[in-house]
Amino acid sequence: MNSFVLRSLIRTFAPMKIDRDILKIALPSIVSNITVPLLGLMDVTIVGHLGAASYIGAIAIGSMVFNVMYWLFGFLRMGSSGLTSQALGRRDLHGVVGLLFRAERVAMLIALAILLLGWPLRWIADMVMNPSADVLPLFHTYYNICIWGAPASLGLYSLSGWFIGMQNSRTPMVVAITQNVVNMVVSLFLVVVCGMKVEGVALGTLIAQWCGFLMAAALCWKYYGKLIRRRLSLRRGVGGETASFFRVNRDIFLRTLCLSSVMLFFTSAGSRSGDVVLAVNTLLMEFYLMFSYIMDGFAFAGEALSGRHKGAGNTVALLQVVRRIFRWGVWLTAAFTVVYLVGGQLFVRLLTDNPAVRLSSLTYLPWIVVMPAAGVCAFLWDGVFIGMTLTRGMLVSSFVATVFFFLFYLLLFPAWGNHGLWLAFTVYLLMRGVIQSVWFRRWYPARQ
């Protein structure tokens, strides 16, 4: 998406300045985010045509394990975004550079720990996910290759959050597109041309992760090298505050732990129900991920703009951003609901040619239709809360919603089976949004 196309879209859909500010960040972020589920769809589609459900299951479990592992350290992105946007609003350029270096330093230390603990972490994953005998060796192959992408993935988390905090979502867009094109091309080449299977998809992911991180680092130096050199020369705002960084992001870490436990258990519950159910849940979860990544584009706009306005002390502008972002959310929710209702069966047929998986997927499609309405508030509030660093509200909402998820699962799964699992997940999404709405209402009167 070049600058001319981006400006044209913004002028067409955003007559108000606040909407233009939102779309300047949201549209590139959406383009970045949409490549992620499309890439997941490509990986699933590649292995979905290899003839056995176990290939889909191995990719599902492998992807989930690394997603959970990296999600636990999502504060590297979210904390960088919120804190950087607030520092930018205060015009604290020393703090801006300090946050970049601090986040990257912490990211590399965490990545080193993951590499050193690679075998114990895989053993834990085996115990928790409990893959079948057919899936287990394929999962190990995927894991043993992809773990070497930890430094690149976590380093890119920090850089992406910092870019968004700097009100720059175009650079992450360029990096994401390049990364995912590399992944797609390499995976297809290794699987289709070289005859590899799961190992081909894993190698494609690994190569793309390092390409994305190195490209992001190069662009950061290109666009902000002068600022970084100037602040480094003053020896200010770069070190000595790692403990403070962790204190600010403690709630984000614990909140992410709650979210990760739900997603991990969701996949694990499907795995225990058999390879077909695991494959079905994996395919349908791609619908959820597609919606979430689209909504995250507007959540990223909420992070950048609400953080900047809070840092500048402009509450009026902050509330205007919140109202307009939620207006966009209503329209997008309606659009996704219609698309999933009308085209859900077609999407399933495109994703797999396995008859058992296709037939079983149709039974659970109604849960995907109601998912956008259940989850929209949670996605959008997350962005606003990150930008405003209202991290305690994020933690409380996630913890309560997680408790509701497991309660509904325990009560309904014995009688409803996989439908009980999907209902529990729907309630979990809904509760997050409801509690955050109440929390924001508590914050707003306190500022009057």
Coordinates of C-alpha atoms in Angstrom, one line a residue:
M1 CA 0.0 0.0 0.0
N2 CA 1.8 3.2 -1.2
S3 CA 1.3 6.6 0.2
F4 CA -1.0 7.8 -2.5
V5 CA -3.4 4.8 -2.1
L6 CA -3.3 5.2 1.7
R7 CA -4.2 9.0 1.5
S8 CA -6.9 8.3 -1.0
L9 CA -8.6 5.7 1.2
I10 CA -8.3 8.0 4.2
R11 CA -9.9 10.9 2.4
T12 CA -12.7 8.7 1.1
F13 CA -13.7 7.1 4.4
A14 CA -12.7 9.7 7.0
P15 CA -14.2 13.2 6.5
M16 CA -13.5 14.1 10.1
K17 CA -9.9 14.8 11.3
I18 CA -10.1 12.4 14.2
D19 CA -11.1 9.6 11.8
R20 CA -8.2 10.5 9.5
D21 CA -5.8 10.3 12.5
I22 CA -7.3 6.9 13.3
L23 CA -7.1 5.5 9.8
K24 CA -3.5 6.7 9.3
I25 CA -2.5 4.2 11.9
A26 CA -5.3 1.6 11.6
L27 CA -5.1 1.0 7.8
P28 CA -1.4 0.1 7.7
S29 CA -1.8 -1.9 10.9
I30 CA -4.7 -3.8 9.3
V31 CA -2.6 -4.6 6.2
S32 CA 0.1 -5.8 8.6
N33 CA -2.2 -7.8 10.7
I34 CA -4.2 -9.4 7.9
T35 CA -1.0 -11.0 6.5
V36 CA -0.7 -13.0 9.8
P37 CA -4.0 -15.0 9.6
L38 CA -3.5 -15.2 5.8
L39 CA -0.2 -16.8 6.5
G40 CA -1.7 -19.2 9.0
L41 CA -4.4 -20.0 6.4
M42 CA -1.6 -20.8 3.9
D43 CA 0.3 -23.0 6.3
V44 CA -2.9 -24.9 7.2
T45 CA -3.9 -25.1 3.6
I46 CA -0.5 -26.5 2.6
V47 CA -0.6 -29.3 5.2
G48 CA -4.4 -29.7 4.8
H49 CA -3.8 -31.1 1.3
L50 CA -1.1 -33.6 2.4
G51 CA -3.8 -36.2 3.1
A52 CA -3.9 -36.7 6.9
A53 CA -5.5 -34.7 9.7
S54 CA -2.3 -35.3 11.8
Y55 CA -0.4 -32.7 9.7
I56 CA -3.0 -30.0 10.5
G57 CA -2.9 -31.1 14.1
A58 CA 0.9 -30.8 14.3
I59 CA 0.9 -27.3 12.8
A60 CA -2.0 -26.3 15.2
I61 CA -0.1 -27.5 18.3
G62 CA 3.2 -26.2 17.2
S63 CA 1.8 -22.7 16.3
M64 CA -0.1 -22.6 19.6
V65 CA 2.9 -23.5 21.7
F66 CA 5.0 -20.7 20.2
N67 CA 2.1 -18.3 20.3
V68 CA 1.6 -18.9 24.0
M69 CA 5.4 -18.8 24.6
Y70 CA 5.6 -15.4 22.9
W71 CA 2.3 -14.0 24.1
L72 CA 3.6 -14.4 27.6
F73 CA 6.0 -11.6 26.8
G74 CA 3.6 -9.5 24.8
F75 CA 4.4 -6.6 27.2
L76 CA 7.5 -6.1 25.0
R77 CA 5.2 -4.8 22.3
M78 CA 2.2 -3.5 24.3
G79 CA 4.3 -1.8 27.0
S80 CA 6.6 -0.3 24.4
S81 CA 3.6 1.1 22.5
G82 CA 1.8 2.7 25.4
L83 CA 4.8 4.0 27.2
T84 CA 6.4 5.4 24.0
S85 CA 3.2 7.1 22.8
Q86 CA 2.9 8.8 26.2
A87 CA 6.5 9.9 26.2
L88 CA 6.0 11.2 22.7
G89 CA 3.0 13.2 23.9
R90 CA 5.1 14.7 26.7
R91 CA 7.9 15.4 24.1
D92 CA 10.3 13.3 26.2
L93 CA 12.7 12.2 23.4
H94 CA 15.2 10.9 26.0
G95 CA 12.5 8.6 27.3
V96 CA 11.5 7.5 23.8
V97 CA 15.0 6.2 23.0
G98 CA 15.4 4.7 26.4
L99 CA 12.2 2.6 26.0
L100 CA 13.5 1.3 22.6
F101 CA 16.8 0.1 24.0
R102 CA 15.3 -1.2 27.2
A103 CA 12.7 -3.3 25.4
E104 CA 15.3 -4.8 23.0
R105 CA 17.6 -5.6 25.8
V106 CA 14.9 -7.4 27.7
A107 CA 13.7 -9.2 24.6
M108 CA 17.2 -10.7 23.9
L109 CA 17.6 -11.9 27.5
I110 CA 14.2 -13.6 27.4
A111 CA 15.0 -15.2 24.0
L112 CA 18.3 -16.5 25.4
A113 CA 16.5 -18.1 28.3
I114 CA 14.0 -19.8 25.8
L115 CA 16.9 -21.3 23.8
L116 CA 18.6 -22.6 26.9
L117 CA 15.4 -24.1 28.2
G118 CA 14.3 -25.5 24.8
W119 CA 14.1 -29.2 25.7
P120 CA 12.3 -28.7 29.1
L121 CA 9.8 -26.4 27.4
R122 CA 9.1 -29.0 24.7
W123 CA 8.6 -31.6 27.4
I124 CA 6.1 -29.3 29.2
A125 CA 4.3 -28.7 25.9
D126 CA 4.0 -32.5 25.4
M127 CA 2.4 -32.9 28.8
V128 CA 0.0 -30.0 28.4
M129 CA -1.1 -30.5 24.8
N130 CA -1.1 -34.3 24.9
P131 CA -0.8 -34.8 21.1
S132 CA -1.7 -38.2 19.6
A133 CA 0.9 -40.7 18.6
D134 CA 0.6 -39.6 14.9
V135 CA 0.9 -35.9 15.7
L136 CA 3.7 -36.1 18.3
P137 CA 6.8 -36.7 16.1
L138 CA 5.5 -34.1 13.6
F139 CA 5.1 -31.5 16.4
H140 CA 8.6 -32.2 17.6
T141 CA 10.0 -31.6 14.1
Y142 CA 8.2 -28.3 13.9
Y143 CA 9.3 -27.2 17.4
N144 CA 13.0 -28.1 17.0
I145 CA 13.2 -25.9 14.0
C146 CA 11.1 -22.9 15.0
I147 CA 12.6 -22.4 18.5
W148 CA 15.6 -20.8 16.8
G149 CA 13.4 -17.9 15.8
A150 CA 12.8 -16.7 19.4
P151 CA 15.4 -13.8 19.3
A152 CA 13.9 -12.5 16.0
S153 CA 10.3 -12.8 17.1
L154 CA 10.7 -11.2 20.5
G155 CA 13.0 -8.5 19.1
L156 CA 10.4 -7.7 16.4
Y157 CA 7.8 -7.5 19.1
S158 CA 9.7 -4.6 20.8
L159 CA 10.4 -2.8 17.6
S160 CA 6.8 -3.1 16.3
G161 CA 5.4 -1.7 19.6
W162 CA 7.9 1.2 19.6
F163 CA 7.1 2.1 16.0
I164 CA 3.3 2.2 16.8
G165 CA 4.1 4.4 19.9
M166 CA 5.9 6.7 17.5
Q167 CA 2.6 7.0 15.5
N168 CA 4.3 5.0 12.7
S169 CA 2.4 2.0 11.5
R170 CA 3.6 2.0 7.9
T171 CA 7.0 0.6 8.8
P172 CA 5.6 -2.4 10.6
M173 CA 3.3 -2.9 7.6
V174 CA 6.2 -3.0 5.2
V175 CA 8.0 -5.4 7.5
A176 CA 5.0 -7.7 8.0
I177 CA 4.2 -7.9 4.3
T178 CA 7.8 -8.7 3.5
Q179 CA 8.1 -11.3 6.3
N180 CA 4.9 -13.1 5.3
V181 CA 5.7 -13.1 1.6
V182 CA 9.1 -14.7 2.4
N183 CA 7.4 -17.2 4.6
M184 CA 4.8 -18.1 2.0
V185 CA 7.2 -18.4 -0.8
V186 CA 9.8 -20.4 1.1
S187 CA 7.3 -22.8 2.6
L188 CA 5.6 -23.5 -0.7
F189 CA 9.0 -24.1 -2.3
L190 CA 10.2 -26.4 0.4
V191 CA 6.9 -28.4 0.6
V192 CA 5.8 -28.4 -3.1
V193 CA 9.1 -28.4 -4.9
C194 CA 11.5 -30.0 -2.4
G195 CA 9.0 -32.6 -1.1
M196 CA 9.3 -31.6 2.5
K197 CA 6.3 -31.7 4.9
V198 CA 6.0 -30.1 8.3
E199 CA 9.8 -29.4 8.3
G200 CA 9.3 -27.3 5.2
V201 CA 6.6 -25.1 6.8
A202 CA 8.8 -24.7 9.9
L203 CA 11.9 -23.7 8.0
G204 CA 9.8 -21.2 6.0
T205 CA 8.6 -19.7 9.3
L206 CA 12.2 -19.5 10.8
I207 CA 13.7 -17.8 7.7
A208 CA 10.9 -15.3 7.6
Q209 CA 11.2 -14.4 11.3
W210 CA 14.8 -13.4 10.9
C211 CA 14.2 -11.5 7.7
G212 CA 11.5 -9.5 9.4
F213 CA 13.6 -8.6 12.4
L214 CA 16.7 -7.6 10.5
M215 CA 14.6 -5.5 8.1
A216 CA 12.8 -3.8 11.0
A217 CA 16.1 -3.0 12.7
A218 CA 17.5 -1.5 9.5
L219 CA 14.5 0.7 8.9
C220 CA 14.6 1.8 12.6
W221 CA 18.1 3.0 12.1
K222 CA 17.3 4.6 8.7
Y223 CA 14.3 6.7 10.0
Y224 CA 15.4 7.3 13.6
G225 CA 19.1 6.9 13.6
K226 CA 19.8 10.6 14.0
L227 CA 17.5 10.8 17.0
I228 CA 19.1 7.6 18.5
R229 CA 22.7 8.9 18.0
R230 CA 21.9 12.3 19.5
R231 CA 20.3 10.8 22.6
L232 CA 23.1 8.2 23.0
S233 CA 25.7 10.9 22.8
L234 CA 24.0 12.6 25.8
R235 CA 24.1 9.3 27.8
R236 CA 20.6 10.0 29.0
G237 CA 17.4 7.9 29.1
V238 CA 18.9 4.7 27.8
G239 CA 19.8 2.5 30.8
G240 CA 19.2 1.9 34.4
E241 CA 15.4 1.6 34.4
T242 CA 14.8 -2.0 33.5
A243 CA 13.2 -2.6 36.9
S244 CA 10.8 0.2 36.3
F245 CA 10.0 -1.1 32.8
F246 CA 9.0 -4.5 34.4
R247 CA 6.9 -2.8 37.1
V248 CA 4.9 -0.9 34.5
N249 CA 4.4 -4.1 32.4
R250 CA 3.7 -6.5 35.3
D251 CA -0.1 -6.3 34.8
I252 CA 0.3 -6.9 31.1
F253 CA 2.4 -10.0 31.7
L254 CA -0.2 -11.4 34.1
R255 CA -3.0 -10.5 31.8
T256 CA -1.3 -12.2 28.9
L257 CA -0.8 -15.3 31.1
C258 CA -4.6 -15.5 31.5
L259 CA -5.2 -15.1 27.8
S260 CA -2.5 -17.7 26.9
S261 CA -4.0 -20.2 29.4
V262 CA -7.4 -20.0 27.7
M263 CA -5.9 -20.4 24.2
L264 CA -3.6 -23.2 25.2
F265 CA -6.5 -25.0 27.0
F266 CA -8.8 -24.5 24.0
T267 CA -6.3 -26.3 21.7
S268 CA -5.5 -28.9 24.3
A269 CA -9.2 -29.7 24.8
G270 CA -9.6 -30.1 21.0
S271 CA -6.6 -32.4 20.9
R272 CA -8.0 -34.7 23.6
S273 CA -11.3 -35.0 21.6
G274 CA -9.4 -36.5 18.6
D275 CA -7.5 -35.5 15.5
V276 CA -10.7 -34.5 13.6
V277 CA -12.0 -32.2 16.3
L278 CA -8.5 -30.7 16.7
A279 CA -8.4 -30.0 13.0
V280 CA -11.9 -28.5 13.0
N281 CA -11.1 -26.2 15.9
T282 CA -7.9 -25.2 14.2
L283 CA -9.7 -24.3 11.0
L284 CA -12.5 -22.4 12.7
M285 CA -10.0 -20.5 14.9
E286 CA -8.6 -19.0 11.7
F287 CA -12.0 -17.2 11.4
Y288 CA -11.5 -15.8 14.9
L289 CA -7.9 -14.8 14.2
M290 CA -8.9 -13.0 11.0
F291 CA -11.4 -10.9 12.8
S292 CA -9.1 -10.2 15.7
Y293 CA -6.2 -9.0 13.5
I294 CA -8.6 -6.7 11.6
M295 CA -9.9 -5.2 14.9
D296 CA -6.3 -5.0 16.2
G297 CA -5.6 -2.4 13.5
F298 CA -8.1 -0.1 15.2
A299 CA -6.8 -1.2 18.6
F300 CA -3.3 -0.1 17.6
A301 CA -4.7 3.3 16.6
G302 CA -6.3 3.4 20.1
E303 CA -2.9 2.6 21.6
A304 CA -1.0 5.3 19.7
L305 CA -3.6 8.1 19.9
S306 CA -4.9 7.6 23.4
G307 CA -1.4 7.3 24.8
R308 CA -0.3 10.5 23.0
H309 CA -3.3 12.4 24.2
K310 CA -2.9 11.1 27.8
G311 CA 0.7 12.1 27.7
A312 CA -0.2 15.6 26.6
G313 CA -3.0 15.8 29.2
N314 CA -5.8 16.2 26.6
T315 CA -8.7 14.2 28.0
V316 CA -11.2 15.7 25.6
A317 CA -9.3 14.5 22.5
L318 CA -8.8 11.1 24.2
L319 CA -12.5 10.6 24.8
Q320 CA -13.2 11.6 21.2
V321 CA -10.7 8.9 20.0
V322 CA -12.5 6.3 22.1
R323 CA -15.9 7.2 20.7
R324 CA -14.8 7.1 17.0
I325 CA -12.9 3.9 17.4
F326 CA -15.9 2.1 18.7
R327 CA -18.0 3.5 15.9
W328 CA -15.7 1.9 13.5
G329 CA -15.9 -1.3 15.5
V330 CA -19.7 -1.5 15.2
W331 CA -19.6 -1.3 11.4
L332 CA -16.8 -3.9 11.1
T333 CA -18.6 -6.2 13.5
A334 CA -21.7 -6.1 11.3
A335 CA -19.7 -6.7 8.2
F336 CA -17.9 -9.7 9.6
T337 CA -21.1 -11.2 10.9
V338 CA -22.7 -11.1 7.5
V339 CA -19.6 -12.5 5.8
Y340 CA -19.2 -15.4 8.2
L341 CA -23.0 -16.2 8.0
V342 CA -23.0 -16.2 4.2
G343 CA -19.6 -17.5 3.3
G344 CA -18.6 -19.7 6.2
Q345 CA -19.2 -23.0 4.4
L346 CA -17.3 -21.9 1.3
F347 CA -14.3 -20.9 3.4
V348 CA -14.2 -24.3 5.1
R349 CA -14.2 -26.0 1.7
L350 CA -11.3 -23.8 0.6
L351 CA -9.2 -24.7 3.7
T352 CA -9.4 -28.4 3.5
D353 CA -10.5 -31.3 1.3
N354 CA -10.8 -33.8 4.2
P355 CA -14.4 -35.0 4.2
A356 CA -14.6 -35.7 7.9
V357 CA -13.2 -32.3 8.8
R358 CA -15.5 -30.5 6.4
L359 CA -18.6 -32.2 7.7
S360 CA -17.7 -31.7 11.3
S361 CA -16.9 -28.0 10.8
L362 CA -20.4 -27.2 9.6
T363 CA -21.8 -28.2 13.0
Y364 CA -19.7 -25.5 14.8
L365 CA -20.0 -22.6 12.3
P366 CA -22.7 -20.8 14.2
W367 CA -20.2 -20.1 17.0
I368 CA -18.1 -18.2 14.5
V369 CA -21.0 -16.1 13.4
V370 CA -21.7 -14.8 16.9
M371 CA -18.0 -14.4 17.7
P372 CA -17.5 -10.8 16.2
A373 CA -20.3 -9.3 18.4
A374 CA -19.0 -11.1 21.5
G375 CA -15.4 -10.0 21.1
V376 CA -15.4 -6.5 19.5
C377 CA -15.4 -4.6 22.8
A378 CA -12.5 -6.7 24.3
F379 CA -10.3 -6.0 21.2
L380 CA -10.9 -2.3 21.1
W381 CA -10.7 -1.7 24.9
D382 CA -7.4 -3.5 24.9
G383 CA -5.9 -0.9 22.6
V384 CA -7.2 2.0 24.6
F385 CA -6.1 0.6 27.9
I386 CA -2.6 -0.2 26.6
G387 CA -2.2 3.4 25.3
M388 CA -3.5 4.8 28.6
T389 CA -1.5 2.2 30.6
L390 CA -4.7 1.3 32.5
T391 CA -3.1 -2.1 32.8
R392 CA -4.8 -3.1 36.1
G393 CA -8.2 -3.0 34.3
M394 CA -6.8 -5.3 31.6
L395 CA -5.6 -7.7 34.2
V396 CA -8.8 -7.8 36.2
S397 CA -11.0 -8.2 33.1
S398 CA -8.9 -11.0 31.7
F399 CA -8.7 -12.8 35.1
V400 CA -12.4 -12.8 35.7
A401 CA -13.2 -13.8 32.0
T402 CA -10.7 -16.7 32.3
V403 CA -12.5 -17.9 35.5
F404 CA -15.8 -17.8 33.6
F405 CA -14.3 -19.7 30.7
F406 CA -13.2 -22.6 32.8
L407 CA -16.4 -22.6 34.9
F408 CA -18.6 -22.8 31.7
Y409 CA -16.3 -25.5 30.2
L410 CA -16.5 -27.7 33.3
L411 CA -20.2 -27.3 33.6
L412 CA -21.1 -27.8 29.9
F413 CA -18.4 -29.9 28.3
P414 CA -19.7 -33.3 29.7
A415 CA -23.1 -32.7 28.1
W416 CA -22.4 -30.5 25.1
G417 CA -18.9 -31.7 24.1
N418 CA -17.1 -29.4 21.8
H419 CA -20.1 -27.0 21.7
G420 CA -19.5 -26.5 25.4
L421 CA -15.9 -25.5 24.7
W422 CA -17.0 -22.9 22.0
L423 CA -19.7 -21.5 24.3
A424 CA -17.2 -21.1 27.1
F425 CA -14.9 -19.3 24.7
T426 CA -17.7 -17.0 23.6
V427 CA -18.6 -16.1 27.2
Y428 CA -14.9 -15.4 27.9
L429 CA -14.7 -12.8 25.0
L430 CA -17.9 -11.2 26.1
M431 CA -16.9 -10.8 29.8
R432 CA -13.6 -9.2 28.9
G433 CA -15.4 -6.4 27.0
V434 CA -18.1 -5.9 29.7
I435 CA -15.6 -5.6 32.6
Q436 CA -13.4 -3.2 30.7
S437 CA -16.4 -1.0 29.8
V438 CA -17.2 -0.7 33.5
W439 CA -13.6 -0.1 34.4
F440 CA -13.3 2.8 31.9
R441 CA -16.5 4.3 33.2
R442 CA -14.9 4.3 36.7
W443 CA -11.8 6.1 35.3
Y444 CA -13.7 8.7 33.3
P445 CA -15.8 10.3 36.2
A446 CA -12.6 10.5 38.3
R447 CA -11.2 12.9 35.6
Q448 CA -14.1 15.3 35.7

